[in-house]
Structures are given as C-alpha cells and as structure tokens.
XYZ file of N, CA, C and O in Angstrom:
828
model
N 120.195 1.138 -85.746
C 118.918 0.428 -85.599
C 117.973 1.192 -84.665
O 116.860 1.515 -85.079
N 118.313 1.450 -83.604
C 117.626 2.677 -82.732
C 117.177 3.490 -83.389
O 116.001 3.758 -83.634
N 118.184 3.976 -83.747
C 117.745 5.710 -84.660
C 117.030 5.920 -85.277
O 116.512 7.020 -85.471
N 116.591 4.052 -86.193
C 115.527 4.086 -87.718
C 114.326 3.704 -86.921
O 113.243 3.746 -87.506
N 114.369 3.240 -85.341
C 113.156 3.102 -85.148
C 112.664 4.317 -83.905
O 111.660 4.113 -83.223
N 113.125 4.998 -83.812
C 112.973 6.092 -83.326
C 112.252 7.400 -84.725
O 111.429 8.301 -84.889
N 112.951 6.875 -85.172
C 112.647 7.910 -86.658
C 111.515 7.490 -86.909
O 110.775 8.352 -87.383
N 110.828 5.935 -86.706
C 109.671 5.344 -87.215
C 108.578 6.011 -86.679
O 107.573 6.505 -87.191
N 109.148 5.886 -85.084
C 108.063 5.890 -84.419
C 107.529 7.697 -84.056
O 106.513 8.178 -83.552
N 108.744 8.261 -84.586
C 108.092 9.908 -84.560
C 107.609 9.929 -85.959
O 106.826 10.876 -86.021
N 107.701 9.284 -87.241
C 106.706 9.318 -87.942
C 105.732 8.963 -88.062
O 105.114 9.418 -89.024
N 105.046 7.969 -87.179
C 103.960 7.413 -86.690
C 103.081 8.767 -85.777
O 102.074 9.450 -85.964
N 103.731 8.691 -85.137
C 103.201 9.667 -84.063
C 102.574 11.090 -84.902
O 101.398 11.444 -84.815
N 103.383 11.638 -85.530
C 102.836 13.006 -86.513
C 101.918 12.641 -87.928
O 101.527 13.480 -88.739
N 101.718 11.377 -87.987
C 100.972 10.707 -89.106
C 99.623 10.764 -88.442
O 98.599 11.284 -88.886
N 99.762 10.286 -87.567
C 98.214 10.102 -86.397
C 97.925 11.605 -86.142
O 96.839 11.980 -86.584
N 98.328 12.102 -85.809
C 98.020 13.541 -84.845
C 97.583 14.286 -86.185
O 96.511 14.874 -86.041
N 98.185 14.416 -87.536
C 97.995 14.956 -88.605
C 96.667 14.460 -88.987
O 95.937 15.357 -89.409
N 96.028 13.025 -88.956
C 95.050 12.521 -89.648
C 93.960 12.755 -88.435
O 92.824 13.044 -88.809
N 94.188 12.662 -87.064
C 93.197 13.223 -86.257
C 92.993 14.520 -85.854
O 92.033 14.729 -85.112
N 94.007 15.844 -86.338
C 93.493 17.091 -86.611
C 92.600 17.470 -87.540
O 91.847 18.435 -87.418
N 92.668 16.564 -88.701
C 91.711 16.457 -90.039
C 90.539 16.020 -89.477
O 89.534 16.730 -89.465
N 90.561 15.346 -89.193
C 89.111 14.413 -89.058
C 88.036 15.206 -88.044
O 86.817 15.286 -88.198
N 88.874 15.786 -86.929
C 88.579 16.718 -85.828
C 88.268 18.185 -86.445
O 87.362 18.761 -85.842
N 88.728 18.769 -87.320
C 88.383 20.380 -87.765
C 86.715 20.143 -88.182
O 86.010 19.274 -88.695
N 86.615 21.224 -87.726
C 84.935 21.955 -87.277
C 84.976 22.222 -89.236
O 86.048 22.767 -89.499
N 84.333 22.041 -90.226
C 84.383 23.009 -91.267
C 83.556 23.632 -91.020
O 83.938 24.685 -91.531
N 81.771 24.034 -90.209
C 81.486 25.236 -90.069
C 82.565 26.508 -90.174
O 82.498 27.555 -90.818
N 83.400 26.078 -89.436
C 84.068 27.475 -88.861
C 84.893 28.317 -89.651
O 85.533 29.353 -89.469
N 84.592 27.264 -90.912
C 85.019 28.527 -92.149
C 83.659 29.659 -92.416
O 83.949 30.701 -93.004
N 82.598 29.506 -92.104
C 81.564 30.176 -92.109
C 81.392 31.295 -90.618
O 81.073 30.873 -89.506
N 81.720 32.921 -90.976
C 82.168 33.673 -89.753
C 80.871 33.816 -89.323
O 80.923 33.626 -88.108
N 79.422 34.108 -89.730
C 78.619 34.191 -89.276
C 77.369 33.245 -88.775
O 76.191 33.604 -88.792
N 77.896 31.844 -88.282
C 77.253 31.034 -87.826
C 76.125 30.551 -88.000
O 75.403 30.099 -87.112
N 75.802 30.628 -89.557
C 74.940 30.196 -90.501
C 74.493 28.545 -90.287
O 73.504 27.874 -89.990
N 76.053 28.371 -90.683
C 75.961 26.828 -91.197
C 75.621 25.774 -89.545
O 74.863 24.859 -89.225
N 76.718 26.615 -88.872
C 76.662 25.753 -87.556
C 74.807 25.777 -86.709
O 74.367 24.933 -85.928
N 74.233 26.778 -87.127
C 73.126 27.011 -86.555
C 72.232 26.101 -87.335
O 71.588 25.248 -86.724
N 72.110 26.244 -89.027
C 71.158 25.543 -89.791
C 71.478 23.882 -89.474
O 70.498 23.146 -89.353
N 72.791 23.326 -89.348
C 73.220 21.825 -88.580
C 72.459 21.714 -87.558
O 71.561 20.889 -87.726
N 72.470 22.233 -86.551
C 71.744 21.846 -85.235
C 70.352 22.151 -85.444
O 69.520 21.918 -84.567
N 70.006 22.739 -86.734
C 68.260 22.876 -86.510
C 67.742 21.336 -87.019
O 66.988 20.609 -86.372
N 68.537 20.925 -88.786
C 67.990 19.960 -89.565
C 68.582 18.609 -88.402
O 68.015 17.549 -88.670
N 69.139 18.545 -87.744
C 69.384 17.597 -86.495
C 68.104 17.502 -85.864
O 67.393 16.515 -86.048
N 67.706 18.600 -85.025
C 66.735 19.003 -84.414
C 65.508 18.298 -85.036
O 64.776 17.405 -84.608
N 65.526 18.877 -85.987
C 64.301 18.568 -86.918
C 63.937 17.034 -86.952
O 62.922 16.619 -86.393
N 64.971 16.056 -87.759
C 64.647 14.418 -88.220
C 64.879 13.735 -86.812
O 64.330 12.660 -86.572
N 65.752 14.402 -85.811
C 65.722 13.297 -84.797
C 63.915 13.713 -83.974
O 63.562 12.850 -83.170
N 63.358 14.372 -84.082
C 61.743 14.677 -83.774
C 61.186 14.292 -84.066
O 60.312 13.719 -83.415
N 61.310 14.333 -85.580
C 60.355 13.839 -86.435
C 60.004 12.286 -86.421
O 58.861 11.857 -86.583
N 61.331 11.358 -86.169
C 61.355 10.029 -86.780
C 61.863 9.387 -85.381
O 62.440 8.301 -85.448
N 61.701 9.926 -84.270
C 61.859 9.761 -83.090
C 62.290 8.533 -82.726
O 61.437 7.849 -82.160
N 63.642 7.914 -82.920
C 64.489 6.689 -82.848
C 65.477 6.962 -81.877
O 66.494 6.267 -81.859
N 65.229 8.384 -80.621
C 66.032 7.868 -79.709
C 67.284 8.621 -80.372
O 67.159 9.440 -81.283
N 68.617 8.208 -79.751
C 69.361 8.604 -80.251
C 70.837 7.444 -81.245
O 72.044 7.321 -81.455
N 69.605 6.944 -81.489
C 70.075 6.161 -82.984
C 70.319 6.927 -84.134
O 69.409 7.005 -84.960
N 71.777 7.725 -84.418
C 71.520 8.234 -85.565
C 71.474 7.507 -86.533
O 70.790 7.958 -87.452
N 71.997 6.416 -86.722
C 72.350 6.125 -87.992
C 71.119 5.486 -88.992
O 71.087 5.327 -90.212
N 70.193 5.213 -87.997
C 68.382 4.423 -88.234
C 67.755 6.684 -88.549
O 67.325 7.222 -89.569
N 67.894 6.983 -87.848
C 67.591 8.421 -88.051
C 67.638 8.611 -89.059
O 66.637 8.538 -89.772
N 68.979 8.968 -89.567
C 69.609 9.528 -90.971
C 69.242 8.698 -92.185
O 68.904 9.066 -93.310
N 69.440 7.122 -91.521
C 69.162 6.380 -93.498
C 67.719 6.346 -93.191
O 67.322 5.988 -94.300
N 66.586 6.469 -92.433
C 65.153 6.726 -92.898
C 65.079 8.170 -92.754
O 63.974 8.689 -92.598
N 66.138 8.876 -92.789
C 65.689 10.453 -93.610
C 65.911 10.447 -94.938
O 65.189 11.180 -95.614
N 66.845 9.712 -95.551
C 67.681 9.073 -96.967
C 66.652 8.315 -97.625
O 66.236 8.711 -98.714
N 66.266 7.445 -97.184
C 65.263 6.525 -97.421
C 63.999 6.981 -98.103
O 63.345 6.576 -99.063
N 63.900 8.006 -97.222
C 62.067 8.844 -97.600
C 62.557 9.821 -99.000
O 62.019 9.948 -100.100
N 63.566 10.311 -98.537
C 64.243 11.329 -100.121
C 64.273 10.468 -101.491
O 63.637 10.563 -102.540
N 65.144 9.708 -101.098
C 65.057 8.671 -102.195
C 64.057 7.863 -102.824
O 64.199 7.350 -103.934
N 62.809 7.734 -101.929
C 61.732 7.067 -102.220
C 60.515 8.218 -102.868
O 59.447 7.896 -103.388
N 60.903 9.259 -102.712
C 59.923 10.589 -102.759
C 58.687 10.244 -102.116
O 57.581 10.467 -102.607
N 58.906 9.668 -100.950
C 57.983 9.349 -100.355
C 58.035 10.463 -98.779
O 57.240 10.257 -97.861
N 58.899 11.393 -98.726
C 59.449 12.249 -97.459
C 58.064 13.338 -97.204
O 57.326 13.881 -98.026
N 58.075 13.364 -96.342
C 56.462 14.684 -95.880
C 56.914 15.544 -95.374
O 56.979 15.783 -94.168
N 57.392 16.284 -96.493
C 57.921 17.908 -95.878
C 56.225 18.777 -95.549
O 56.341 19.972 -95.277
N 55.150 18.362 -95.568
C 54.492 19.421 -94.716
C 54.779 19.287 -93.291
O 54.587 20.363 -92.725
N 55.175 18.347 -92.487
C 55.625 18.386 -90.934
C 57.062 18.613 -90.364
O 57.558 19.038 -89.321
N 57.575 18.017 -91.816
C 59.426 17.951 -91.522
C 59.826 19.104 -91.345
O 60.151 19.224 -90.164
N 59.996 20.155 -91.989
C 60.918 21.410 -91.780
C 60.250 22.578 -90.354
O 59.239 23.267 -90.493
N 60.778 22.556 -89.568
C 60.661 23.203 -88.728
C 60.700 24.732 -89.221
O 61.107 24.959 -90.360
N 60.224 25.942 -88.264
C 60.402 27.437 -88.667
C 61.634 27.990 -89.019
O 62.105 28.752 -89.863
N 62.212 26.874 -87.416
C 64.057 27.574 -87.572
C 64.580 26.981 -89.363
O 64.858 27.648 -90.359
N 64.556 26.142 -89.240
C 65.221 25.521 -90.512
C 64.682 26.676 -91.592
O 65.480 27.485 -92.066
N 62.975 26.694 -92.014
C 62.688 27.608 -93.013
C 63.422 29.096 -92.909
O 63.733 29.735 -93.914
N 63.644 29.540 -91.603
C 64.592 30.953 -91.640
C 65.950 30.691 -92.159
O 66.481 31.395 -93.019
N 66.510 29.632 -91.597
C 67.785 29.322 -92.309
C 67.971 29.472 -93.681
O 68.778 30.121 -94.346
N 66.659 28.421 -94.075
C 67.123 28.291 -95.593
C 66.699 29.848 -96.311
O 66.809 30.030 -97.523
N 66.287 30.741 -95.516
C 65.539 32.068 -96.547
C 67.211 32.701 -96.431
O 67.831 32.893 -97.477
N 67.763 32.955 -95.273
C 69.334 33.456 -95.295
C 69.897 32.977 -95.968
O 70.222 33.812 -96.812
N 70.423 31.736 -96.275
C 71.256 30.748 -97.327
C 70.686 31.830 -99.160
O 71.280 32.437 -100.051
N 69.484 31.539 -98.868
C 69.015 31.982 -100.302
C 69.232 33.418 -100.040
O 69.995 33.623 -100.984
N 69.145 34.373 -99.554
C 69.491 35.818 -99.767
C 70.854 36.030 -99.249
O 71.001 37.251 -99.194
N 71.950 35.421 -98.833
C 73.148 35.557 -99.176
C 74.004 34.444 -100.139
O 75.107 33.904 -100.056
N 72.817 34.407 -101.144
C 73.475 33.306 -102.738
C 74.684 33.908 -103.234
O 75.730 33.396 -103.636
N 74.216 35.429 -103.089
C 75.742 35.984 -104.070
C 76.362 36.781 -103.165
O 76.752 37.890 -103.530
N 76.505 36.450 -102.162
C 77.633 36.730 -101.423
C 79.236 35.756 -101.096
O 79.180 34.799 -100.324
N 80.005 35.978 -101.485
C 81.145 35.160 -101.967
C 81.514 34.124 -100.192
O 81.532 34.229 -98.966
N 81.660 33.522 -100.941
C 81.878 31.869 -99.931
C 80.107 31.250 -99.419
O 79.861 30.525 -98.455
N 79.224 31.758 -100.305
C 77.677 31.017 -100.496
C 78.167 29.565 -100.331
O 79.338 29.228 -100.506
N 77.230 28.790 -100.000
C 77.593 27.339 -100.650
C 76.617 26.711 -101.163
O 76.486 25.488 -101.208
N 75.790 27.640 -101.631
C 74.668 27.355 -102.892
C 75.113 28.645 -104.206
O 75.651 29.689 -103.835
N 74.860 28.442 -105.459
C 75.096 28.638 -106.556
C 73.907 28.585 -107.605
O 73.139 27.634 -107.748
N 73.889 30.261 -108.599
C 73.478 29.417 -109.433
C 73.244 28.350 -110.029
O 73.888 27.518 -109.391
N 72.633 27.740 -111.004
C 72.788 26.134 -111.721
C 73.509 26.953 -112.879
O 74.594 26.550 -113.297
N 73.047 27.850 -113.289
C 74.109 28.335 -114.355
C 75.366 28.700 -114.586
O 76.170 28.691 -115.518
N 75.303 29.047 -113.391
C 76.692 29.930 -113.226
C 77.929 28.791 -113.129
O 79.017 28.823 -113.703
N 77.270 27.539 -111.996
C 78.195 26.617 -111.678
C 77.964 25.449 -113.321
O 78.512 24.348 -113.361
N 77.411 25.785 -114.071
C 77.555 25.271 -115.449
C 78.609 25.762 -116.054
O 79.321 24.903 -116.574
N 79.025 27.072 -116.188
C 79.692 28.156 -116.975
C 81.043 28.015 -116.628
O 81.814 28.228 -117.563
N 81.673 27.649 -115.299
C 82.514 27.871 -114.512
C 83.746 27.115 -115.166
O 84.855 27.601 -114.945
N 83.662 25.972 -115.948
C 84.406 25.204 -116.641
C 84.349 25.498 -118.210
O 85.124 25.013 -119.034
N 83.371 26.315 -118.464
C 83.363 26.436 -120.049
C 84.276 27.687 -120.380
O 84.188 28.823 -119.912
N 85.264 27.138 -121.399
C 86.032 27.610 -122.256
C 85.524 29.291 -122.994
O 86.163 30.261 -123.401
N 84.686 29.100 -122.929
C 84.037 30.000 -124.157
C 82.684 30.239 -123.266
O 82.216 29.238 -122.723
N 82.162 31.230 -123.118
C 81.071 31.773 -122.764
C 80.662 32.924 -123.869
O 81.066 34.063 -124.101
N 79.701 32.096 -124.412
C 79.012 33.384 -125.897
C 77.856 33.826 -125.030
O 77.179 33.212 -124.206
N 77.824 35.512 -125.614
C 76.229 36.009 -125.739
C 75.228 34.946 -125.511
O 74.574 34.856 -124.472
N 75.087 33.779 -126.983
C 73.626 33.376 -126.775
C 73.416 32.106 -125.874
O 72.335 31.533 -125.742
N 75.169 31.571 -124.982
C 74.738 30.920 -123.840
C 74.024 31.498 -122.721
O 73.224 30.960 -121.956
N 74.543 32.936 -122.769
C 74.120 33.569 -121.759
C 72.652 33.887 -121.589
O 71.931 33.601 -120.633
N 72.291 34.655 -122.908
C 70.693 33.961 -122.968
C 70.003 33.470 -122.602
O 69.218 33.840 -121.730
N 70.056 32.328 -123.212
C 69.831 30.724 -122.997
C 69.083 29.963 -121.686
O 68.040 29.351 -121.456
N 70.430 30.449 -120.907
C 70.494 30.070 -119.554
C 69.768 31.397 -118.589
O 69.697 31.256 -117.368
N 69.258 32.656 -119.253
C 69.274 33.984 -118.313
C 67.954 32.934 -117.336
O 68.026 33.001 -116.109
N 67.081 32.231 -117.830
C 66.070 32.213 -116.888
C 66.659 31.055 -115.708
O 66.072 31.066 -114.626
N 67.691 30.157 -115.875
C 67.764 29.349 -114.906
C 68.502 30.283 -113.543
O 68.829 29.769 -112.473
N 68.600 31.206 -113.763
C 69.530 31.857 -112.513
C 68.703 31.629 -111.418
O 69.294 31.287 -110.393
N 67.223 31.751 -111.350
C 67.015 31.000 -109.829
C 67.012 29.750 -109.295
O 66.514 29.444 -108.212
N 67.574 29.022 -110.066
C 67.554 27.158 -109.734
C 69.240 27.320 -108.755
O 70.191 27.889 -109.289
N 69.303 26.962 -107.892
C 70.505 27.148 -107.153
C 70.820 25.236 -106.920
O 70.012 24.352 -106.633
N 71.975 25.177 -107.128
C 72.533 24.295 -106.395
C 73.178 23.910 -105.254
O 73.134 24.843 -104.453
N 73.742 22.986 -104.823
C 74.563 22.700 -103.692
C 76.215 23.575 -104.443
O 76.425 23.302 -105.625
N 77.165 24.459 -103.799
C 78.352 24.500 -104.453
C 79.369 23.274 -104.002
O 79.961 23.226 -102.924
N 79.419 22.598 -104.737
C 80.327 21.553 -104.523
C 81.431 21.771 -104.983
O 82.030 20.707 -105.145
N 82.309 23.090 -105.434
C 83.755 23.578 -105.441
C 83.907 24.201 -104.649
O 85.060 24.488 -104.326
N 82.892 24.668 -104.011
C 83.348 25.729 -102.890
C 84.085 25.418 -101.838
O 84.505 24.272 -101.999
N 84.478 25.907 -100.764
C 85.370 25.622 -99.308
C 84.687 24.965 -98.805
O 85.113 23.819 -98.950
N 83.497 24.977 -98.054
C 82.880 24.123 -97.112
C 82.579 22.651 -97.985
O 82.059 21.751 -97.326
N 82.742 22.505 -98.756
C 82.115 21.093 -99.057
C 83.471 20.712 -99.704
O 83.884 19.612 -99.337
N 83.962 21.128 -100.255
C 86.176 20.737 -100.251
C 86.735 20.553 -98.850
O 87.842 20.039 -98.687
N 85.913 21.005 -97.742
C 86.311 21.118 -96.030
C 86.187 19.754 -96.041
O 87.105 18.950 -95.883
N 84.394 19.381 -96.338
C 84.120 18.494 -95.873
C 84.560 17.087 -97.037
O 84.183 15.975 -96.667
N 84.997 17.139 -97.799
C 85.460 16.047 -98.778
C 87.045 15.788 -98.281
O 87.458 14.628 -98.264
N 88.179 17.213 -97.758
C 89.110 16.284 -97.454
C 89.044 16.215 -95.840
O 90.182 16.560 -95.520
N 88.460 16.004 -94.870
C 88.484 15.695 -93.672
C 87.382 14.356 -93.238
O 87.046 13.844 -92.170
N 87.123 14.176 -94.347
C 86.325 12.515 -94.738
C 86.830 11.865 -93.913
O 87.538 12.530 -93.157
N 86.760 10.181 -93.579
C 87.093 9.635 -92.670
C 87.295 8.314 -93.729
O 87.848 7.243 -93.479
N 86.709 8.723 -94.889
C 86.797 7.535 -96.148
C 86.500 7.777 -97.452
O 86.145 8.865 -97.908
N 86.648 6.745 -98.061
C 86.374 7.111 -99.814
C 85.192 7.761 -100.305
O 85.113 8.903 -100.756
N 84.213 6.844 -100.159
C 82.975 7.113 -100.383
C 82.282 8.714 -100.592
O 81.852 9.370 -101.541
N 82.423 8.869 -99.387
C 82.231 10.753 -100.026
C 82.915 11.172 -101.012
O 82.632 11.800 -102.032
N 83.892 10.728 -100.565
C 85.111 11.965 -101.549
C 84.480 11.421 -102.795
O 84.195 12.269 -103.641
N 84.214 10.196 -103.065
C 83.886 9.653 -104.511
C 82.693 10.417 -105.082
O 82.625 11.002 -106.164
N 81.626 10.269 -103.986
C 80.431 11.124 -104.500
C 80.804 12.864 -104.796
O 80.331 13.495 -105.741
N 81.352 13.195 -104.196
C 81.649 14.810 -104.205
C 82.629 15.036 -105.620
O 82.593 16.116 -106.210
N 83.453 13.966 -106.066
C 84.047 13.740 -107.052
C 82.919 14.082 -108.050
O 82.561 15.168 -108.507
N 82.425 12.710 -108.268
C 81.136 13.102 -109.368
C 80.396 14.310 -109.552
O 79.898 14.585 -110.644
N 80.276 15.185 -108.360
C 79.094 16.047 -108.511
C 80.056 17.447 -108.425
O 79.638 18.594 -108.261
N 81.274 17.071 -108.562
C 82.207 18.158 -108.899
C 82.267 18.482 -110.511
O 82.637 19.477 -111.133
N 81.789 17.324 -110.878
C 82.177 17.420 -112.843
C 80.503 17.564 -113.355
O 80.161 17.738 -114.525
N 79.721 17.462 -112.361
C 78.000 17.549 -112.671
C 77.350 17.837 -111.588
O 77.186 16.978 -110.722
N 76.973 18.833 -111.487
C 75.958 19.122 -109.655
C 74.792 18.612 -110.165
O 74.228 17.820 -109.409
N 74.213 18.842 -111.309
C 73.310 18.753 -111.939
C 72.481 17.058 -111.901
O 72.492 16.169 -112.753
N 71.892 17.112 -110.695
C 71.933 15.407 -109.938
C 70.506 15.454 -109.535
O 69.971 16.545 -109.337
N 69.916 14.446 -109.415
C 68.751 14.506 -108.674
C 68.819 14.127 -106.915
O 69.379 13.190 -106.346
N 68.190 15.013 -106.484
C 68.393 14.617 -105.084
C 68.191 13.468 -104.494
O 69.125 13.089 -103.787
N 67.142 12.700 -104.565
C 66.918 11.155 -104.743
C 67.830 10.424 -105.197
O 67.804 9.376 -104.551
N 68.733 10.398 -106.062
C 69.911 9.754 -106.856
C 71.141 9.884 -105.974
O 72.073 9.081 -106.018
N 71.087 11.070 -105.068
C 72.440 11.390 -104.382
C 72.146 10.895 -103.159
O 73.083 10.425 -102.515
N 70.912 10.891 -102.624
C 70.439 10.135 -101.150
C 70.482 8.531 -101.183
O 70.600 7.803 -100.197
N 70.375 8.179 -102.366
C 70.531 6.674 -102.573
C 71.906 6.138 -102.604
O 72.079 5.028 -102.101
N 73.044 6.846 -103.190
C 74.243 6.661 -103.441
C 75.258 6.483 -101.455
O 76.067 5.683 -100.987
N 74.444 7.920 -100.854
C 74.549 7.974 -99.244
C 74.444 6.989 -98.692
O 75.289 6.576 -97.898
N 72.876 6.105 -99.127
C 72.473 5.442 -97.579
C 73.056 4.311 -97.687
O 72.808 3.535 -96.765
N 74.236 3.676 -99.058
C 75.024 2.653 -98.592
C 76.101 2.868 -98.197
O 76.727 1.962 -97.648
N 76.629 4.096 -98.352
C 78.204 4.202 -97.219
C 78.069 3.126 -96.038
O 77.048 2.605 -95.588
N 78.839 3.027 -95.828
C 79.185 1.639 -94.622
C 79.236 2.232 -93.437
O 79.716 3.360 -93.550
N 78.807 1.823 -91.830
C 78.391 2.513 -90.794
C 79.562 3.555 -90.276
O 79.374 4.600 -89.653
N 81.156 2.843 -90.814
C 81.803 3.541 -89.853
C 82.256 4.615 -90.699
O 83.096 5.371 -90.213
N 81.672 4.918 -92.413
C 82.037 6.273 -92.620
C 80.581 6.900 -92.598
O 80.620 8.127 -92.693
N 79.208 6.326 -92.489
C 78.275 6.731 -92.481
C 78.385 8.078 -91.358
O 78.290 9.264 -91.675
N 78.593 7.571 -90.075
C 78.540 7.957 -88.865
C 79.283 8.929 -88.467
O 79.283 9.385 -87.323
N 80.091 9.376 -89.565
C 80.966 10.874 -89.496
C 80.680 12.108 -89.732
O 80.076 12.306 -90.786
N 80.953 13.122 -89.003
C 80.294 14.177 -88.819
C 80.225 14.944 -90.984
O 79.237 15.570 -91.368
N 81.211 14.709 -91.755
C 81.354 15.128 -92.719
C 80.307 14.619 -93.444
O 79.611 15.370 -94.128
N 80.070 13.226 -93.370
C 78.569 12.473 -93.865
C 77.394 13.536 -93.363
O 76.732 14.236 -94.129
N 77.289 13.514 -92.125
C 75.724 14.005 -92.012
C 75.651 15.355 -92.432
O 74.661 15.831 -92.987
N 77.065 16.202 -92.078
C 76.542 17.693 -92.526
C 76.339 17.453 -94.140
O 75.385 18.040 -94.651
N 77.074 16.724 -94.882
C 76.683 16.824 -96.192
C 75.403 16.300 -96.196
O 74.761 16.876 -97.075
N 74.916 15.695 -95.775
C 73.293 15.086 -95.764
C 72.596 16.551 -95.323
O 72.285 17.297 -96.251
N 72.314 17.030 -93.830
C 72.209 17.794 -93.954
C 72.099 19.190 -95.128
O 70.954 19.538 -95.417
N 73.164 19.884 -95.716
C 73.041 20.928 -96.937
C 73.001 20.424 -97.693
O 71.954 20.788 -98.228
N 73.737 19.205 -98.686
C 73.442 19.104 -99.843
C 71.938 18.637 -99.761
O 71.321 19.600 -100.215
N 71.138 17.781 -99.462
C 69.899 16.473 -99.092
C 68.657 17.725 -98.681
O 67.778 18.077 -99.467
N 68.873 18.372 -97.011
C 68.063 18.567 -96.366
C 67.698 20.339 -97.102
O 66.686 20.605 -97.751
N 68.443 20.993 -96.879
C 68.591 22.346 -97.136
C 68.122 22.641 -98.598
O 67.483 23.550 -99.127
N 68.871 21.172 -99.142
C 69.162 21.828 -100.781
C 67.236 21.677 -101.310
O 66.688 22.480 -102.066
N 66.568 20.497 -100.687
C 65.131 20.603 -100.958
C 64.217 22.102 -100.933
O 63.480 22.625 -101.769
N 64.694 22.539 -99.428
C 64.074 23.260 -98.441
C 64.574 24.752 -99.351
O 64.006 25.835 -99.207
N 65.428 24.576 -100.031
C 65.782 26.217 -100.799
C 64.691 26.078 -102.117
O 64.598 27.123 -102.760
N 63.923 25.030 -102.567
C 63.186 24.842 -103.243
C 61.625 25.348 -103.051
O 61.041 26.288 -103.590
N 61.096 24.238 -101.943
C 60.105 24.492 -101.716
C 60.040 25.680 -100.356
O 58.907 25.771 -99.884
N 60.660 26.204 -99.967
C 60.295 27.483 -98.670
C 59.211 28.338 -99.070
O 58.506 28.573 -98.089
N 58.831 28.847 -100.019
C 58.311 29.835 -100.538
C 56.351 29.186 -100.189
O 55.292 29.811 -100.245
N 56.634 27.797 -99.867
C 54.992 27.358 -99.830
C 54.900 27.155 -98.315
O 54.032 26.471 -97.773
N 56.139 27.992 -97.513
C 55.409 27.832 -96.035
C 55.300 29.559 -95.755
O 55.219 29.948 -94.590
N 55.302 30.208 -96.499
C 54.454 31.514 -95.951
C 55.118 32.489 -95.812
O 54.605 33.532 -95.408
C-alpha cells in the first residue's frame, strides 16, 4: 500500500514538472537570430500605446481582435517603424528554411499528391501572397505548449487550410476563455499570425 502510493505520488510529481516545462518553454528560442523575440516585444509595444489600457492585457488584446475583426483597425498609426523593419526581415528571409511565413502556393502544394506543370502555372503569380506557416516549428511550438484546447483547435483547422481570412481567425481568438486567452502561446500567435501577418501585406505603403 505504501509503495502504490509512493509510486502515485512520484507520478504526480513528474506529470506536473513535465506539463510546467511545456507551458514554460520560450518557443522564440527556436528562432537563433532573435527575430521573433524582438518583433513580440515591438507588436506588444505597439497595441499596449496605442489603446492605452494600462496594463490590462486582456482589454488590450481583444480590442486589438476586435478592430481586426471589425475591419475597423487604423493601421495608419498602429504599426510602429520597429515593427515595419521587422516585418521587411520576416519577408526577405521567406525562403530561408525555418521562415514562418510561406508562400500561399507552396503551402497549397505541400499536401498534393501530384504536382503537374499546369498547376504550377496556374499558381506562378500567387508566389508573393505569403501566409502564416502553420506546419512549421514555431507555431507546432506554440500549439503543443498551449495551456488549452482552443488553440490547438484553431491551428488544427488552419493546418488543413491557411487559406483564412484574418478577420475570421481574430473572431474565432477573441472568445477563448480568459485563462487560455492570457497565455503567452495565445498572444504570440495573435501577435504573427493577426499582427505581422497584416503588416507583411500592407508595409510597402509606409515607405
């Protein structure tokens, strides 16, 4: 009887420590050149300025969600310089392997059986539409060190279709429930997929 609860209680103990090493890993730090960790602390920088609530994130973040989803958001004040340098690096290391933006084509192709000539075609002009990579490492980082379903569910979906409207994916966000809202894996995905993934769009109209 001892023994089985001794046995319990060291499986308890390495159950916890296992699920709070997860929850605790940095996934920047799969990124060696401090890209990601730098562009995080800018788009932080940025909405807690902008929408100046103090340090309420969670009023922060769902009226950054809020304005995306509403296409009602005013990126002529929102994106700061730092952020626009970020996002020009993100976009000129696209095809450098562990990117975590992607062609739209390419991450179309990636599951197809058969790649003919005249898909290739087809598709030659979408090669500058980039997406979020949602197979890649950093966003598989951030789907299994979740703190709950909800992401993983959304990252599910947009694993079998990236091909999403950004508004559609900010709406799906701002009902996560506070205590998985409030996890660092939530906001960085808000952050790149939401904030970045706009800003790789429109950069080219700040100069």
């Amino acid at each position: 009887m001892i023994r089985s609860r001794l046995l319990l209680m060291l499986f308890i103990i390495v159950t916890t420590q296992s699920i709070y090493a997860q929850e605790s890993f940095d996934c920047s730090s799969i990124d060696d050149t401090g890209l990601i960790t730098k562009a995080f602390q800018s788009f932080e920088k940025d909405i807690f300025s902008h929408y100046n609530f103090g340090n309420d994130s969670i009023k922060t973040y769902r009226t950054f969600l809020a304005e995306v989803a509403s296409l009602s958001i005013d990126l002529k004040k929102l994106p700061s310089k730092n952020s626009i340098t970020h996002t020009r690096l993100f976009k000129k290391g696209v095809k450098n392997k562990g990117s975590i933006w992607i062609p739209l084509s390419e991450y179309e192709n990636q599951r197809a059986e058969n790649k003919t000539a005249t898909t290739v075609a087809k598709k030659k002009n979408e090669e500058a539409i980039m997406i979020f990579n949602y197979r890649g490492g950093f966003i598989q980082c951030l789907k299994n060190t979740s703190k709950g379903d909800n992401l993983r569910e959304i990252i599910d979906i947009l694993e079998e279709d990236g091909n999403v409207s950004t508004s559609l994916i900010a709406q799906r966000i701002y009902y996560i429930p506070d205590s998985e809202f409030n996890s660092i894996s939530v906001k960085k995905f808000i952050a790149f997929d939401i904030y970045y993934s706009i800003l790789m769009v429109i950069e080219k109209a700040f100069g």
